[in-house]
Coordinates of C-alpha atoms in Angstrom, one line a residue:
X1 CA 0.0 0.0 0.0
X2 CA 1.5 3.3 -0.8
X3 CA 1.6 5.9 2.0
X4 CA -0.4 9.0 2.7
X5 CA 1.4 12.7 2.6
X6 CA 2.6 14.8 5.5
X7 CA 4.5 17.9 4.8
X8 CA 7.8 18.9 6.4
X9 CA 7.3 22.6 6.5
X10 CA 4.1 24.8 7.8
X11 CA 3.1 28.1 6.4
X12 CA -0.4 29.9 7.1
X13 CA -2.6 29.6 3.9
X14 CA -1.7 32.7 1.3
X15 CA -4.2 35.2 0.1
X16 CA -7.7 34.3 -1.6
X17 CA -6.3 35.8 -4.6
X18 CA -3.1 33.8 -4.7
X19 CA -2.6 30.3 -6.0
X20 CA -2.5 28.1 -3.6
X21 CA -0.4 24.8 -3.5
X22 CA -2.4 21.7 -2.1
X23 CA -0.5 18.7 -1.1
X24 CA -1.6 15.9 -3.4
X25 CA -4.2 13.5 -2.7
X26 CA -3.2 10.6 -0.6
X27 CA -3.0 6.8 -2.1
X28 CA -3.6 4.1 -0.4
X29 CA -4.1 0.8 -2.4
X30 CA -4.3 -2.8 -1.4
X31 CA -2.3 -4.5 -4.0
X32 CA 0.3 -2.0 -6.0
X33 CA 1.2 -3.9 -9.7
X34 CA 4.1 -2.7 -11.8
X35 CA 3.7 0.1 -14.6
X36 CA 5.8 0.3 -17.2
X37 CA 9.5 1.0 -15.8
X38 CA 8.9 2.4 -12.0
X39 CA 11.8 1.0 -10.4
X40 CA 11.7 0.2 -6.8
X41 CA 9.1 2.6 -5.7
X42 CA 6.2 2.1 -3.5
X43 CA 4.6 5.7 -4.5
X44 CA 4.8 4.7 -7.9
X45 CA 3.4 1.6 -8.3
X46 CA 0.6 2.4 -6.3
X47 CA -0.9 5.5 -8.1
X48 CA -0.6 3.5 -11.0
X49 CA -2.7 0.6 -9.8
X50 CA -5.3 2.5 -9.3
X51 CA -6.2 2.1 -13.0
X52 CA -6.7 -1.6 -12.1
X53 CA -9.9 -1.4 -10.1
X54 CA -10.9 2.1 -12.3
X55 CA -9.8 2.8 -15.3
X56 CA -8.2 6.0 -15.9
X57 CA -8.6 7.4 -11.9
X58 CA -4.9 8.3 -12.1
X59 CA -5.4 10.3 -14.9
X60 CA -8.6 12.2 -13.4
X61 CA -6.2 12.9 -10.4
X62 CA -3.4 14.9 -12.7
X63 CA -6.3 16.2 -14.2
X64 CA -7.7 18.2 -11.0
X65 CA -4.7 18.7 -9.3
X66 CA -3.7 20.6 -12.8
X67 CA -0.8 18.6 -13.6
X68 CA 0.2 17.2 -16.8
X69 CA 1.5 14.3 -16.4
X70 CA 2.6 11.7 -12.9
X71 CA 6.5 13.0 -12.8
X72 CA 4.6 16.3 -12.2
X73 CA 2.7 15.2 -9.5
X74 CA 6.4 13.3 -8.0
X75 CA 7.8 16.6 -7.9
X76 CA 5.5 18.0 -5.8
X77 CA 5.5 15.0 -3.4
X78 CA 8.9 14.7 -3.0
X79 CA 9.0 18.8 -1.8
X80 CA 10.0 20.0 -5.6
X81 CA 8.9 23.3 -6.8
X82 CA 6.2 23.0 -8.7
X83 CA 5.5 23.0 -12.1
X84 CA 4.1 26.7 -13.5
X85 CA 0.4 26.7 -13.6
X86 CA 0.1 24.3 -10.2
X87 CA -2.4 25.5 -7.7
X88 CA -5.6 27.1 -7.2
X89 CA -7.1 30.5 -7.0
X90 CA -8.9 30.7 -3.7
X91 CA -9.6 27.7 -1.1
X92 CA -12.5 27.1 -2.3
X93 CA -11.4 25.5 -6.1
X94 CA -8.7 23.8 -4.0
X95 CA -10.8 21.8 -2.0
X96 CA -13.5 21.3 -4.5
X97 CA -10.9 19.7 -7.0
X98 CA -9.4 17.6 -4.0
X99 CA -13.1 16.3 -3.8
X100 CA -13.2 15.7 -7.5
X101 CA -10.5 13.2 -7.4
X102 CA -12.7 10.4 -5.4
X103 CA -15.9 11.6 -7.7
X104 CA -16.6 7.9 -9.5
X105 CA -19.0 5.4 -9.1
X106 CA -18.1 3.2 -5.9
X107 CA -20.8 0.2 -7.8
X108 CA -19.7 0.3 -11.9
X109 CA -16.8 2.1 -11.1
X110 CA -17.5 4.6 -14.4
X111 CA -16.1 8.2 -13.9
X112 CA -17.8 11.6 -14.7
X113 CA -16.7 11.4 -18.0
X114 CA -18.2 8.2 -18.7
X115 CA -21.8 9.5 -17.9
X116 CA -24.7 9.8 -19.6
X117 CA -26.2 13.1 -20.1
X118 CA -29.1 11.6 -17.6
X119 CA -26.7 10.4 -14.8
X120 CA -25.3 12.0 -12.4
X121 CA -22.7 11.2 -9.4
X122 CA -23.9 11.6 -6.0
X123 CA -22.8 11.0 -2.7
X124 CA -24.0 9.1 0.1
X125 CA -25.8 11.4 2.2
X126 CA -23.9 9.5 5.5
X127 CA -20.9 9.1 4.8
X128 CA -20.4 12.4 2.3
X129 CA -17.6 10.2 0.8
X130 CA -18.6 7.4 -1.3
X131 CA -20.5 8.5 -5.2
X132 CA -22.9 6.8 -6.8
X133 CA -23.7 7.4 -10.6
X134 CA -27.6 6.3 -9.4
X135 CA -30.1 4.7 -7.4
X136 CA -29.6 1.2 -8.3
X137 CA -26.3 1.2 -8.0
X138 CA -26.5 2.6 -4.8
X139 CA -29.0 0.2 -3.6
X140 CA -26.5 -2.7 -5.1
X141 CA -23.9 -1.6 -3.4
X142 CA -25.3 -1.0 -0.1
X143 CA -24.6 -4.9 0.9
X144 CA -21.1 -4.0 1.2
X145 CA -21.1 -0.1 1.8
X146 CA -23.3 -0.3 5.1
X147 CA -20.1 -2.0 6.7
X148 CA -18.0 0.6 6.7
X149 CA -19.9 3.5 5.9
X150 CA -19.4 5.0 9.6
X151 CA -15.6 4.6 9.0
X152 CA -15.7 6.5 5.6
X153 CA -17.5 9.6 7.1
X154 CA -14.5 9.9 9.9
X155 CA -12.3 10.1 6.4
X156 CA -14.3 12.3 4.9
X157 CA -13.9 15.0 8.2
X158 CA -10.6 13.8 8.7
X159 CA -9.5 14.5 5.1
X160 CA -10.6 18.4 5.5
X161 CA -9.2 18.6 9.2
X162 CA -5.8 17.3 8.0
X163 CA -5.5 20.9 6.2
X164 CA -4.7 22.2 9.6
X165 CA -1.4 20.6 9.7
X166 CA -0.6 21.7 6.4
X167 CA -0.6 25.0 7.3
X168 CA 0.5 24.7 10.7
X169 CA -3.0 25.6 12.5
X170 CA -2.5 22.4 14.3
X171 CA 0.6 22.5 16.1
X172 CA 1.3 19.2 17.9
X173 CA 1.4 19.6 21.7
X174 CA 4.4 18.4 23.0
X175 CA 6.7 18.2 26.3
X176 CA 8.0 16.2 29.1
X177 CA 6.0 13.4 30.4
X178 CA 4.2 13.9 33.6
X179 CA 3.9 10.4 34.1
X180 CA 6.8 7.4 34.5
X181 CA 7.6 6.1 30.7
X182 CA 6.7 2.5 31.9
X183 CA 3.6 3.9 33.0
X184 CA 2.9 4.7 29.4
X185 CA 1.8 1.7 27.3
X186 CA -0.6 2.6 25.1
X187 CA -3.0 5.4 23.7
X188 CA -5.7 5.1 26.4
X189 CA -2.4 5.8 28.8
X190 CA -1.0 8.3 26.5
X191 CA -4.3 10.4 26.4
X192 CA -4.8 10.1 30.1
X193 CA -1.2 11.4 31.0
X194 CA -1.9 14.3 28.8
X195 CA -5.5 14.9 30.3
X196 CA -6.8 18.5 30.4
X197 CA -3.7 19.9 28.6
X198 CA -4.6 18.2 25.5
X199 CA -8.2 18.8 25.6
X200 CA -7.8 22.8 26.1
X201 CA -5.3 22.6 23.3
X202 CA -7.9 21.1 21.3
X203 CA -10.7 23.2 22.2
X204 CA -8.3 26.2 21.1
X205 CA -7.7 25.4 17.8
X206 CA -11.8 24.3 17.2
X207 CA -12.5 27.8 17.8
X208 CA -9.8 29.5 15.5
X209 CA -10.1 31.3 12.7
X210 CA -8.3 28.6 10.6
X211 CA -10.9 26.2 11.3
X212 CA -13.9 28.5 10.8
X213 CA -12.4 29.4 7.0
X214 CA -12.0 25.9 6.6
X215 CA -15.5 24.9 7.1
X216 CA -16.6 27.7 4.9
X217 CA -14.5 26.8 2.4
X218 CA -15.5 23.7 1.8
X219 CA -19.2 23.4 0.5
X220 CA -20.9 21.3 3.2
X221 CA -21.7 21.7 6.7
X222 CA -19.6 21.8 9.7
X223 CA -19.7 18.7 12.0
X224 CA -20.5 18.9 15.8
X225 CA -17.5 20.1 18.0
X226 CA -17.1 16.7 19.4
X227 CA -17.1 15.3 16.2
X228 CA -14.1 17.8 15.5
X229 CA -12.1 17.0 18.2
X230 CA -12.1 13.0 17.4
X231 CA -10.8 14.0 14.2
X232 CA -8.0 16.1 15.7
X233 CA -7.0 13.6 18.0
X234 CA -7.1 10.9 15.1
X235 CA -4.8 13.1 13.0
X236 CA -2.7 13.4 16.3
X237 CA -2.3 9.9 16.8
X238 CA -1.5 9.4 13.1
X239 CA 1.4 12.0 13.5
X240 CA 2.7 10.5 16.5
X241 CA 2.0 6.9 16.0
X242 CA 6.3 6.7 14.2
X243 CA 8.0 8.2 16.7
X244 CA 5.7 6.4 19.0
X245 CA 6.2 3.1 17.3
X246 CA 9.9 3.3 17.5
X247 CA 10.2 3.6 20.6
X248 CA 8.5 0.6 21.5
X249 CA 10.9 -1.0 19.1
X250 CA 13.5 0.4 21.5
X251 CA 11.8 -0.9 24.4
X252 CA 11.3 -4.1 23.3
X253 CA 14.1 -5.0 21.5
X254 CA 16.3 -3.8 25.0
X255 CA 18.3 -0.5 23.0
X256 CA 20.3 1.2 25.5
X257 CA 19.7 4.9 24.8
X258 CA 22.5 5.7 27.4
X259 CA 24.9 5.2 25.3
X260 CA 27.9 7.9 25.5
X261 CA 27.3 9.8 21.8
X262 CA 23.8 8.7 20.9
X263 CA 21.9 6.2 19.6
X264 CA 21.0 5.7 15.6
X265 CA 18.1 4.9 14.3
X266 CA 17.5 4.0 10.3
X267 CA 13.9 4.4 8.7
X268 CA 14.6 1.7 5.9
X269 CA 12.3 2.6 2.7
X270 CA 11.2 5.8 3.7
X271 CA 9.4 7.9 1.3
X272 CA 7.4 11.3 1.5
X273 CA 5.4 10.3 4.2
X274 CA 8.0 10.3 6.6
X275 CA 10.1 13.3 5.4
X276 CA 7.6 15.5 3.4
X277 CA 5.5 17.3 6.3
X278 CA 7.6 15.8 9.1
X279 CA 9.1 19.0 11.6
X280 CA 11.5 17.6 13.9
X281 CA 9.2 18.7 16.5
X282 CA 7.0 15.6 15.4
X283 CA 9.6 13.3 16.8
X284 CA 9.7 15.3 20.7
X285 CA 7.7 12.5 21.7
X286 CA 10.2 9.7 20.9
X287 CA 12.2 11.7 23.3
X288 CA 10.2 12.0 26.2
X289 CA 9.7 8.2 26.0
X290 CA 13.5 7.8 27.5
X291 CA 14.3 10.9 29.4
X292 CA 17.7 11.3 30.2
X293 CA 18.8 9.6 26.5
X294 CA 21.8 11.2 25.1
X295 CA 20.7 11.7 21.8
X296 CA 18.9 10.0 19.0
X297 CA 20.1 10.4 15.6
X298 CA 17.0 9.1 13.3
X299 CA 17.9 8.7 9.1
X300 CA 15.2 8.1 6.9
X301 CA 16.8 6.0 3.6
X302 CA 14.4 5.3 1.1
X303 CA 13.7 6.4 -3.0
X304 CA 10.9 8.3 -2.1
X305 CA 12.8 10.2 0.5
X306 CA 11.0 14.3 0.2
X307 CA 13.8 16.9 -1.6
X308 CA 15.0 19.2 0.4
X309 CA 15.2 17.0 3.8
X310 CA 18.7 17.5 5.9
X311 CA 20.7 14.8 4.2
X312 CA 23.4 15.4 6.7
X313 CA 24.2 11.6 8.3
X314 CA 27.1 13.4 10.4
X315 CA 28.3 10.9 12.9
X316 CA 29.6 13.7 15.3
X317 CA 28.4 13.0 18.9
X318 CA 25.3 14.6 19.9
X319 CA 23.5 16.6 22.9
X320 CA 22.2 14.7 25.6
X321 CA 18.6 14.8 24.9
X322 CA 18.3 16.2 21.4
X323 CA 16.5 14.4 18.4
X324 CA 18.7 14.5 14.9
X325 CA 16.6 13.7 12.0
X326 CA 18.1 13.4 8.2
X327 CA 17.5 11.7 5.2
X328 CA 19.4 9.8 2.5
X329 CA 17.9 9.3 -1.0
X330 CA 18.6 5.9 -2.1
X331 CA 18.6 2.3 -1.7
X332 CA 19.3 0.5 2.1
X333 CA 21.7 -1.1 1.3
X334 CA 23.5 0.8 -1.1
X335 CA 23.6 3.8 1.6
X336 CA 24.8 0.5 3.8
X337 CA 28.2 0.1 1.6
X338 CA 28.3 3.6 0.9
X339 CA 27.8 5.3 4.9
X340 CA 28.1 2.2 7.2
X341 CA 31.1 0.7 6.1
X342 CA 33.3 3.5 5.5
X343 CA 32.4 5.0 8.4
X344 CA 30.1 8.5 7.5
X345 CA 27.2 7.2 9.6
X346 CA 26.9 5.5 12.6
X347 CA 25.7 2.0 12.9
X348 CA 22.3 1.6 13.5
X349 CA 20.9 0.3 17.2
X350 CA 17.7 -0.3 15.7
X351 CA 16.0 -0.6 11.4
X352 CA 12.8 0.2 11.6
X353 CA 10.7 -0.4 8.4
X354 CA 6.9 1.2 8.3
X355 CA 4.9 -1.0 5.7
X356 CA 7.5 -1.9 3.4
X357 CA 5.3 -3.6 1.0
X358 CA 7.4 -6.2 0.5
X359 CA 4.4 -8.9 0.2
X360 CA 2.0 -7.4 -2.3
X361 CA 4.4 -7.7 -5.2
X362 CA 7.3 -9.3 -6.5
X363 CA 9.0 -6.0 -8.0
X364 CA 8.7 -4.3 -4.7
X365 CA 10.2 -8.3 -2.8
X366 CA 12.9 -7.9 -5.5
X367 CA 13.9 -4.7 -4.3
X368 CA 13.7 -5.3 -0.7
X369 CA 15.7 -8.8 -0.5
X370 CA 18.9 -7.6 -0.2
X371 CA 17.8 -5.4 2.6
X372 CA 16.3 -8.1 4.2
X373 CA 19.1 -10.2 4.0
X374 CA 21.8 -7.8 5.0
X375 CA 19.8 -7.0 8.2
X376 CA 19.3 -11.1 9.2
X377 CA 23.0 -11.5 8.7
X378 CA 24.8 -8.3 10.7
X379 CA 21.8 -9.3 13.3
X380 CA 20.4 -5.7 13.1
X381 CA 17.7 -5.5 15.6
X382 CA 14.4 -4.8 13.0
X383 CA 11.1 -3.4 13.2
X384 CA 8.6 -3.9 10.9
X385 CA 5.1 -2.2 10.3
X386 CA 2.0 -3.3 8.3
X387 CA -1.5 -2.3 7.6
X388 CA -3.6 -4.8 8.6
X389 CA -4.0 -8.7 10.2
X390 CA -3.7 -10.1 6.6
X391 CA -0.5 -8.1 5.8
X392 CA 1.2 -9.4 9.1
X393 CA 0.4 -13.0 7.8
X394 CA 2.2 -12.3 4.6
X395 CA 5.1 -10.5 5.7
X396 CA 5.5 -13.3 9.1
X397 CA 5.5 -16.2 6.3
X398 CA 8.1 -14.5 3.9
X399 CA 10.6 -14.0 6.9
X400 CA 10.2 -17.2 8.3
X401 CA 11.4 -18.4 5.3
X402 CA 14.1 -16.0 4.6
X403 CA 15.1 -17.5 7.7
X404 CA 14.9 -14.6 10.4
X405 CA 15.1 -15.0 14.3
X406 CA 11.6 -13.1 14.6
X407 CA 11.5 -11.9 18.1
X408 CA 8.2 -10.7 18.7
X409 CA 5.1 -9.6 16.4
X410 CA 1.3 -8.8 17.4
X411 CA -0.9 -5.6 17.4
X412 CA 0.6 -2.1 17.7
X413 CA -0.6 -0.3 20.9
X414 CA 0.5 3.0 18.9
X415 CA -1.0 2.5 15.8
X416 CA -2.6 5.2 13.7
X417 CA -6.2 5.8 14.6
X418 CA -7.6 7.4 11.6
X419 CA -9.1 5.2 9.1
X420 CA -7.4 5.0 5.6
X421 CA -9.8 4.4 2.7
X422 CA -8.6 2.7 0.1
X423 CA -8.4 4.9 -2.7
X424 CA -9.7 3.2 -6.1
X425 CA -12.1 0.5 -4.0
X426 CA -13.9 2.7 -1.4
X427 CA -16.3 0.1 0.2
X428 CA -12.9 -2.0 1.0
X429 CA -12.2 -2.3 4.7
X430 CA -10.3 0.9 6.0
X431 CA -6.9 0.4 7.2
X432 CA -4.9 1.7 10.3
X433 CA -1.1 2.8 9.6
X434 CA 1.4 0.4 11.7
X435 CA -1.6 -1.7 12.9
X436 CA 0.9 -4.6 13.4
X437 CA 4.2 -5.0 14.0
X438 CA 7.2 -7.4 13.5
X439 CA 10.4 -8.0 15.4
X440 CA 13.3 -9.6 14.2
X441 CA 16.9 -10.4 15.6
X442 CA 19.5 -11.9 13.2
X443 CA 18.9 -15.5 12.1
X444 CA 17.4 -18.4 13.5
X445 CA 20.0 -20.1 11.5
X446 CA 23.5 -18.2 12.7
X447 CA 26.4 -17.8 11.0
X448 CA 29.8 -17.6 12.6
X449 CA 32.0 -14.3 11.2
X450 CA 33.9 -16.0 8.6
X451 CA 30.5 -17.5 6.7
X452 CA 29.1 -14.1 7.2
X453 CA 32.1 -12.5 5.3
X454 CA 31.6 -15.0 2.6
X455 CA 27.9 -14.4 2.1
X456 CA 28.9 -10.9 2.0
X457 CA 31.4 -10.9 -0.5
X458 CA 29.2 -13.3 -2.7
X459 CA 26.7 -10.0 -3.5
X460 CA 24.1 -9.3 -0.4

């Protein structure tokens, strides 16, 4: 499944009269197949399945985003400068076209330009979010859309609300932990320990100005305060369910983060959705989760990695209890030879890899195997993320028999809360970003140091 977009700087929204620059739709698609010549890359492979389940979506995307053509609508994700002629005259346009891009017909799948002159699309009048082109296919479809309907309309409000971190109206509140770290397990904990902090900081930013222009902005009515503050803590959860996430891959897996110049941390095939809207501010929590740490370094190497992102991997000590994050644009284990070996970055005390992919389709297993493989064999301690129970299945069987000591694996107690609707089949069962995770130690069939040179020097 491709990712969803999260950019690394904030800026209040310009002028009415100025264009304004959306962040392109997310994608998120079950099974991503292989278009012409992607290479390795998750983003790419799963905008263009989308044509699989309806024929010419990715094209109606470009379309309404005004773009030309997909390396277009790269740019932008990857933090590029956009193309001239990208962007929208006033809030308005921009949100309208955003809700143009899921405008097809959940049933026959047909899209507005496939319409008779006596059909229209319409949308469920629950959920706002999933179009029909008319009643009987609305009525055939409601089998399968009453299942998840509830789920589609927290998208829907969490799709708008999401705006707010865009433009930095939602800043993420953040500091030192009241409570013990152990003490800290979970969300329910989480949200507890922050208490009536949290909910005041919610409550300010429901009554902004940001969030009245956004409601009038986009053509339907504004939901019930509590209904906005579940989406706000939904999109909080979602921002800190990584940082989050690693740290429990810390805990587990027994890191020391005492350790006299800091610990490392690789995110192995990270793309725009870790570096794009990321501020190193998102990643205070991971801190607070080990207090007194001296220092975590935390590089994000992946082909998708956002331009622009600090590519500094310096391996000069750092400050007791500051965060370092960077990027490196490439492949793991190319940036392994290249970094690791010779000595410009440290060696990692923990890989952590959020849904890799790795089981939906043999390109991406291609690319990933000599990943995979170098991590068994240096016995790099490894966390994995996927998006749902089926996923974990997958991904369990494929490194059981690549042979990995797995450690640990079971549901994520800081996984994403907000739903994820699956682009191009709507009525699909929403997923949950890092719902599951996987632990895995070395090999559960060693090799002493001399085999392990071998294997290396025979092309990991």
């Amino acid at each position: 499944m491709a990712p969803r977009s999260r950019r690394r700087r904030h800026r209040k929204p310009p002028s009415s009269v100025a264009p304004i620059i959306m962040t392109p739709t997310t994608i998120v698609t079950p099974m991503p197949l292989t278009p012409s010549k992607p290479g390795p890359s998750i983003d790419t492979l799963g905008f263009f399945s989308l044509d699989d389940n309806v024929p010419g979506l990715s094209q109606l995307i470009l379309q309404k985003l005004n773009m030309k053509s997909y390396e277009e609508y790269k740019l932008v994700v990857d933090g590029g400068t956009p193309v001239s002629g990208f962007g929208f005259r006033c809030p308005q346009e921009m949100f309208q076209r955003m809700e143009d891009t899921f405008r097809f017909c959940a049933h026959c799948r047909v899209l507005p330009s496939g319409l008779s002159d006596s059909k229209v699309l319409r949308h469920c009048k629950r959920c706002r979010n999933v179009y029909y082109c008319g009643p009987e296919c609305q009525r055939s479809d409601w089998p399968a859309h009453r299942r998840v309907c509830q789920e589609l309309r927290l998208v829907a409000v969490d799709r708008l609300m999401e705006w707010l971190l865009v433009t930095g109206d939602f800043v993420l509140p953040s500091g030192p932990w009241p409570w013990p770290p152990e003490a800290v397990q979970d969300w329910d904990s989480w949200f507890s320990m922050k208490g009536l902090h949290l909910d005041a900081t919610l409550d300010a930013v429901l009554v902004s100005h940001a969030v009245t222009t956004l409601w009038a902005s986009v053509g339907r009515p504004r939901p019930d305060p509590d209904v906005l503050q579940g989406s706000l803590k939904r999109l909080l959860t979602d921002v800190l369910s990584r940082p989050l996430t690693l740290g429990l891959g810390l805990r587990a897996l027994e890191i020391d983060v005492r350790r006299i110049g800091g610990s490392t941390v690789h995110v192995v095939g990270a793309s725009h959705v870790e570096t794009f809207l990321t501020r190193p501010g998102d990643y205070d929590e991971l801190g607070h989760m080990f207090p007194g740490h001296l220092g975590l370094r935390v590089v994000m190497v992946g082909v998708d990695v956002a331009n622009g992102f600090s590519q500094s991997t310096s391996t000069s000590p750092l400050e007791p209890g500051t965060i370092q994050l960077s990027a490196h644009k490439g492949l793991y284990h190319d940036f392994w030879e290249e970094q690791v070996e010779t000595g410009q970055t440290d060696h990692p005390d923990l890989v952590a890899a959020f849904h890799p992919g790795f089981h939906s389709s043999p390109d991406l297993m291609e690319a990933w195997l000599p990943t995979l493989l170098l991590l068994r064999d240096y016995k790099i301690p490894t966390l994995i993320t996927v998006y749902s129970h089926q996923e974990l299945v997958s991904s369990l069987q494929i490194l059981v028999e690549l042979d990995t000591h797995i450690t640990a694996y079971g549901a994520n107690p800081f996984m994403s809360l907000k739903p994820e609707q699956v682009y191009s089949n709507p009525n699909k069962q929403p997923v949950y970003c890092s719902a599951y995770y996987i632990m895995f130690l070395g090999s559960s069939c060693q090799l002493d140091n001399s085999q392990l040179e071998e294997k290396v020097d025979g092309g990991i």
